[in-house]
Short mmCIF file of C-alpha atoms in Angstrom, two decimals:
data_model
loop_
_atom_site.label_atom_id
_atom_site.label_comp_id
_atom_site.label_asym_id
_atom_site.label_seq_id
_atom_site.Cartn_x
_atom_site.Cartn_y
_atom_site.Cartn_z
CA MET A 1 -11.69 25.53 54.92
CA LEU A 2 -10.81 24.54 51.32
CA HIS A 3 -11.15 27.41 48.77
CA ILE A 4 -11.15 26.19 44.92
CA ASP A 5 -11.23 28.87 42.21
CA VAL A 6 -9.86 27.21 39.30
CA LYS A 7 -10.01 26.74 35.58
CA LYS A 8 -8.31 23.80 33.85
CA GLN A 9 -8.40 22.49 30.07
CA LEU A 10 -8.12 18.58 30.06
CA GLY A 11 -8.10 17.63 26.39
CA THR A 12 -11.72 18.33 25.28
CA LEU A 13 -13.01 18.72 29.03
CA SER A 14 -13.03 22.40 30.38
CA LEU A 15 -12.99 22.02 33.93
CA GLU A 16 -14.15 24.98 36.00
CA ALA A 17 -14.81 25.03 39.84
CA HIS A 18 -15.59 27.96 42.39
CA LEU A 19 -16.63 26.80 45.75
CA ASP A 20 -15.59 26.73 49.47
CA ILE A 21 -15.46 23.20 51.31
CA PRO A 22 -16.20 23.39 54.86
CA SER A 23 -13.31 22.74 57.40
CA GLN A 24 -15.23 19.69 58.92
CA GLY A 25 -17.04 17.39 57.28
CA VAL A 26 -17.27 14.80 54.50
CA THR A 27 -17.78 16.27 51.13
CA ALA A 28 -18.71 13.72 48.58
CA LEU A 29 -17.68 14.47 45.03
CA PHE A 30 -20.10 12.83 42.57
CA GLY A 31 -19.56 12.40 38.95
CA LEU A 32 -19.82 9.92 36.00
CA SER A 33 -16.67 8.64 34.39
CA GLY A 34 -15.06 11.37 32.58
CA SER A 35 -16.89 14.18 34.77
CA GLY A 36 -13.66 15.96 36.28
CA LYS A 37 -14.22 14.66 39.65
CA SER A 38 -10.65 12.89 40.25
CA SER A 39 -9.00 15.74 38.07
CA LEU A 40 -10.42 18.21 40.94
CA ILE A 41 -9.07 16.59 43.54
CA ASN A 42 -5.51 15.92 41.81
CA LEU A 43 -5.68 19.64 41.45
CA VAL A 44 -5.85 20.29 45.03
CA SER A 45 -3.15 17.82 45.91
CA GLY A 46 -0.95 19.19 43.35
CA LEU A 47 -0.64 16.16 41.18
CA ILE A 48 -1.87 18.41 38.18
CA ASN A 49 -1.89 22.24 38.33
CA PRO A 50 -4.56 24.53 37.49
CA ASP A 51 -4.23 26.89 34.27
CA GLU A 52 -5.33 29.48 36.38
CA GLY A 53 -6.75 30.58 39.66
CA VAL A 54 -6.52 29.93 43.35
CA ILE A 55 -6.22 27.36 45.83
CA ALA A 56 -6.12 27.77 49.73
CA LEU A 57 -6.40 25.20 52.62
CA ASN A 58 -7.02 26.99 56.01
CA ASP A 59 -6.01 30.48 54.30
CA ARG A 60 -2.88 29.08 53.16
CA GLU A 61 -2.47 29.17 49.62
CA LEU A 62 -1.40 26.18 47.81
CA PHE A 63 -1.72 27.48 44.21
CA ASN A 64 -2.00 31.15 42.89
CA SER A 65 -1.46 31.65 39.43
CA ALA A 66 -1.33 35.28 39.47
CA GLU A 67 1.35 35.13 42.09
CA ASN A 68 3.18 32.36 40.68
CA VAL A 69 2.58 30.14 44.00
CA CYS A 70 2.66 26.61 43.56
CA VAL A 71 3.22 24.69 46.96
CA PRO A 72 5.15 21.31 46.27
CA ILE A 73 2.85 18.08 47.11
CA ASN A 74 4.80 17.03 50.21
CA GLN A 75 4.35 20.23 51.69
CA ARG A 76 0.85 20.82 51.24
CA ASN A 77 0.03 18.67 54.32
CA ILE A 78 -2.94 16.61 52.35
CA GLY A 79 -3.70 12.79 52.89
CA TYR A 80 -4.29 10.78 49.52
CA VAL A 81 -6.18 7.54 49.64
CA PHE A 82 -6.03 6.21 46.01
CA GLN A 83 -8.65 3.33 44.50
CA ASP A 84 -5.89 0.74 44.39
CA ALA A 85 -4.04 1.31 47.78
CA ARG A 86 -0.70 1.86 46.45
CA LEU A 87 1.18 0.39 49.53
CA PHE A 88 4.67 -0.48 49.54
CA PRO A 89 4.94 -4.31 48.75
CA HIS A 90 8.57 -4.48 50.38
CA TYR A 91 7.20 -3.03 53.67
CA THR A 92 5.01 -4.61 56.29
CA VAL A 93 2.02 -2.93 57.22
CA ASN A 94 3.64 -1.61 60.18
CA GLY A 95 6.39 0.03 57.54
CA ASN A 96 3.44 1.18 55.46
CA LEU A 97 1.78 2.87 58.34
CA ARG A 98 4.65 4.45 59.41
CA TYR A 99 5.97 5.73 56.10
CA GLY A 100 5.63 9.69 56.02
CA MET A 101 4.45 9.47 59.83
CA LYS A 102 4.89 13.13 61.25
CA ASN A 103 5.75 13.29 65.05
CA THR A 104 3.22 10.98 65.76
CA SER A 105 2.99 9.55 69.41
CA LYS A 106 2.72 5.85 70.21
CA ASP A 107 -0.59 6.64 71.61
CA GLU A 108 -1.92 8.36 68.33
CA PHE A 109 -0.33 5.41 66.41
CA ASN A 110 -2.16 2.65 68.45
CA TYR A 111 -5.29 4.80 68.48
CA ILE A 112 -5.52 4.81 64.43
CA VAL A 113 -4.57 1.20 64.43
CA GLU A 114 -7.50 0.35 66.85
CA LEU A 115 -9.76 2.80 64.97
CA LEU A 116 -9.36 1.05 61.42
CA GLY A 117 -9.18 -2.86 63.31
CA ILE A 118 -5.66 -3.53 61.74
CA GLY A 119 -3.49 -4.37 64.70
CA HIS A 120 -3.56 -7.93 63.85
CA LEU A 121 -2.08 -7.07 60.48
CA LEU A 122 1.20 -5.22 61.49
CA LYS A 123 3.39 -8.05 60.78
CA ARG A 124 2.12 -8.86 57.31
CA TYR A 125 2.97 -7.66 53.76
CA PRO A 126 0.53 -6.28 51.32
CA ILE A 127 0.41 -9.32 48.96
CA THR A 128 -1.26 -10.94 51.88
CA LEU A 129 -4.17 -8.71 52.60
CA SER A 130 -7.50 -8.61 51.03
CA GLY A 131 -8.73 -5.79 49.18
CA GLY A 132 -10.52 -4.21 52.18
CA GLU A 133 -7.61 -4.69 54.23
CA LYS A 134 -5.34 -2.79 52.07
CA GLN A 135 -7.79 0.07 51.99
CA ARG A 136 -7.94 0.23 55.92
CA VAL A 137 -3.87 0.24 55.91
CA ALA A 138 -4.10 2.96 53.06
CA ILE A 139 -6.51 5.50 55.24
CA GLY A 140 -4.17 4.42 58.19
CA ARG A 141 -1.01 5.53 56.54
CA ALA A 142 -2.79 8.61 55.17
CA LEU A 143 -4.15 9.78 58.86
CA LEU A 144 -0.85 9.14 60.52
CA THR A 145 0.90 12.02 58.37
CA ASP A 146 -1.31 14.26 60.40
CA PRO A 147 -3.11 16.05 57.09
CA GLU A 148 -5.35 19.08 57.40
CA ILE A 149 -7.69 16.97 54.61
CA LEU A 150 -7.72 14.00 53.61
CA LEU A 151 -8.41 13.33 49.67
CA MET A 152 -10.13 10.08 48.78
CA ASP A 153 -10.37 8.81 44.93
CA GLU A 154 -13.26 6.03 44.73
CA PRO A 155 -11.51 3.89 47.53
CA PHE A 156 -13.88 1.46 47.81
CA GLY A 157 -14.44 1.06 43.99
CA ALA A 158 -12.19 -2.27 43.80
CA VAL A 159 -13.82 -4.39 46.82
CA ASP A 160 -17.10 -6.48 47.31
CA GLU A 161 -20.29 -5.10 48.61
CA ILE A 162 -20.04 -6.26 51.89
CA THR A 163 -16.54 -4.90 52.43
CA ARG A 164 -17.83 -1.83 50.88
CA ARG A 165 -20.68 -0.94 53.18
CA GLN A 166 -18.47 -1.80 56.19
CA LEU A 167 -15.53 0.46 54.68
CA GLN A 168 -18.43 3.30 54.59
CA ASP A 169 -19.28 2.80 58.17
CA GLU A 170 -15.80 3.05 59.01
CA LEU A 171 -15.20 6.26 57.32
CA LEU A 172 -18.08 7.89 58.92
CA LYS A 173 -16.50 6.60 62.18
CA ILE A 174 -13.13 8.33 61.43
CA TYR A 175 -14.80 11.81 60.71
CA GLN A 176 -17.05 11.70 63.87
CA GLN A 177 -13.95 10.58 65.99
CA LYS A 178 -11.10 12.74 64.29
CA LYS A 179 -13.13 15.86 62.88
CA ILE A 180 -11.08 15.80 59.73
CA THR A 181 -11.98 17.47 56.68
CA ILE A 182 -12.47 14.74 53.92
CA LEU A 183 -13.18 15.00 50.37
CA PHE A 184 -14.25 11.64 48.82
CA VAL A 185 -14.94 10.95 45.17
CA THR A 186 -17.28 8.47 44.00
CA HIS A 187 -19.28 7.26 40.90
CA ASP A 188 -22.01 5.96 43.21
CA ILE A 189 -24.78 8.51 43.91
CA GLN A 190 -26.38 6.71 46.55
CA GLU A 191 -22.89 6.41 48.31
CA ALA A 192 -22.43 10.24 48.18
CA LEU A 193 -25.78 10.96 49.63
CA LYS A 194 -25.31 8.41 52.30
CA LEU A 195 -21.72 9.59 53.14
CA GLY A 196 -21.41 12.98 52.57
CA THR A 197 -22.28 15.97 55.17
CA LYS A 198 -22.15 17.99 51.62
CA VAL A 199 -22.08 16.80 48.35
CA LEU A 200 -20.67 17.84 45.23
CA ILE A 201 -22.13 16.70 41.79
CA MET A 202 -20.15 17.58 38.95
CA ASP A 203 -20.91 16.84 34.81
CA GLN A 204 -18.72 17.68 31.85
CA GLY A 205 -16.15 19.84 34.28
CA GLN A 206 -18.91 21.73 35.55
CA ILE A 207 -20.49 21.95 39.03
CA GLN A 208 -24.03 21.38 39.07
CA GLN A 209 -24.97 21.45 42.79
CA PHE A 210 -23.00 21.59 45.87
CA ASP A 211 -25.32 21.07 48.60
CA THR A 212 -26.41 18.96 51.53
CA PRO A 213 -27.73 15.58 50.77
CA GLU A 214 -31.32 16.50 51.78
CA ASN A 215 -31.10 19.78 49.86
CA ILE A 216 -30.09 18.03 46.62
CA ILE A 217 -32.80 15.07 47.22
CA LYS A 218 -35.71 17.78 47.67
CA TYR A 219 -34.54 20.88 45.66
CA PRO A 220 -32.56 19.28 42.64
CA ALA A 221 -30.66 22.59 40.99
CA ASN A 222 -31.54 21.36 37.40
CA ASN A 223 -32.57 18.90 35.04
CA PHE A 224 -29.46 16.87 35.29
CA VAL A 225 -29.30 16.65 39.26
CA LYS A 226 -33.27 15.97 39.03
CA LYS A 227 -32.82 13.02 36.64
CA LEU A 228 -29.96 11.68 38.73
CA VAL A 229 -32.06 11.72 41.85
CA SER A 230 -35.20 10.30 40.22
CA LYS A 231 -33.46 7.18 39.09
CA ASN A 232 -32.72 6.25 42.77
CA GLU A 233 -34.97 5.56 45.74
CA PHE A 234 -34.09 7.40 48.86
#
């Protein structure tokens, strides 16, 4: 379980979050631009720190302002996939996948490569890859660090619609086969409701609703969520 109980002032945005994310499943984090969704996962990753509060992953505190606890990024056992993949240009796909790998067996490496369908790319360099191929490699690299949780910040935002749908299906396949906790940021409410076993909706730094997709559609918590759902057909 990921426990988040934090406050953070980001310019004029007052971000506040109090929630427990299940230890298995895809939690889709939806918000409009500037709502604080990316900042929230950056607090979890350690890229930025809360002003106050507690973050704990599977009962291990990553941050506690009262106890002066702040675990370094590289010790949090968290995988992170950015929107722009951020592959190392001077490494092949094989080199990128193996970067940061932790005691991963050959069988596990081959399993991830097969799961993502990137075996034919291993000898190629990032500059020769399409946007979708780069994201598959980035996801593979994150999974091969054997993380307790996978954070994904709008990872499909820079690819075409056909590739986006393929990657959405692959993300669901990853969850079903790996049973890893995934926190997935998106600005597309339909994508959030399609992919999430739970959906977290944010606006202006505040949580508006955290529930199953079905309950958000049937029982929106407030007018903001109601308007959001009413503008889309499900």
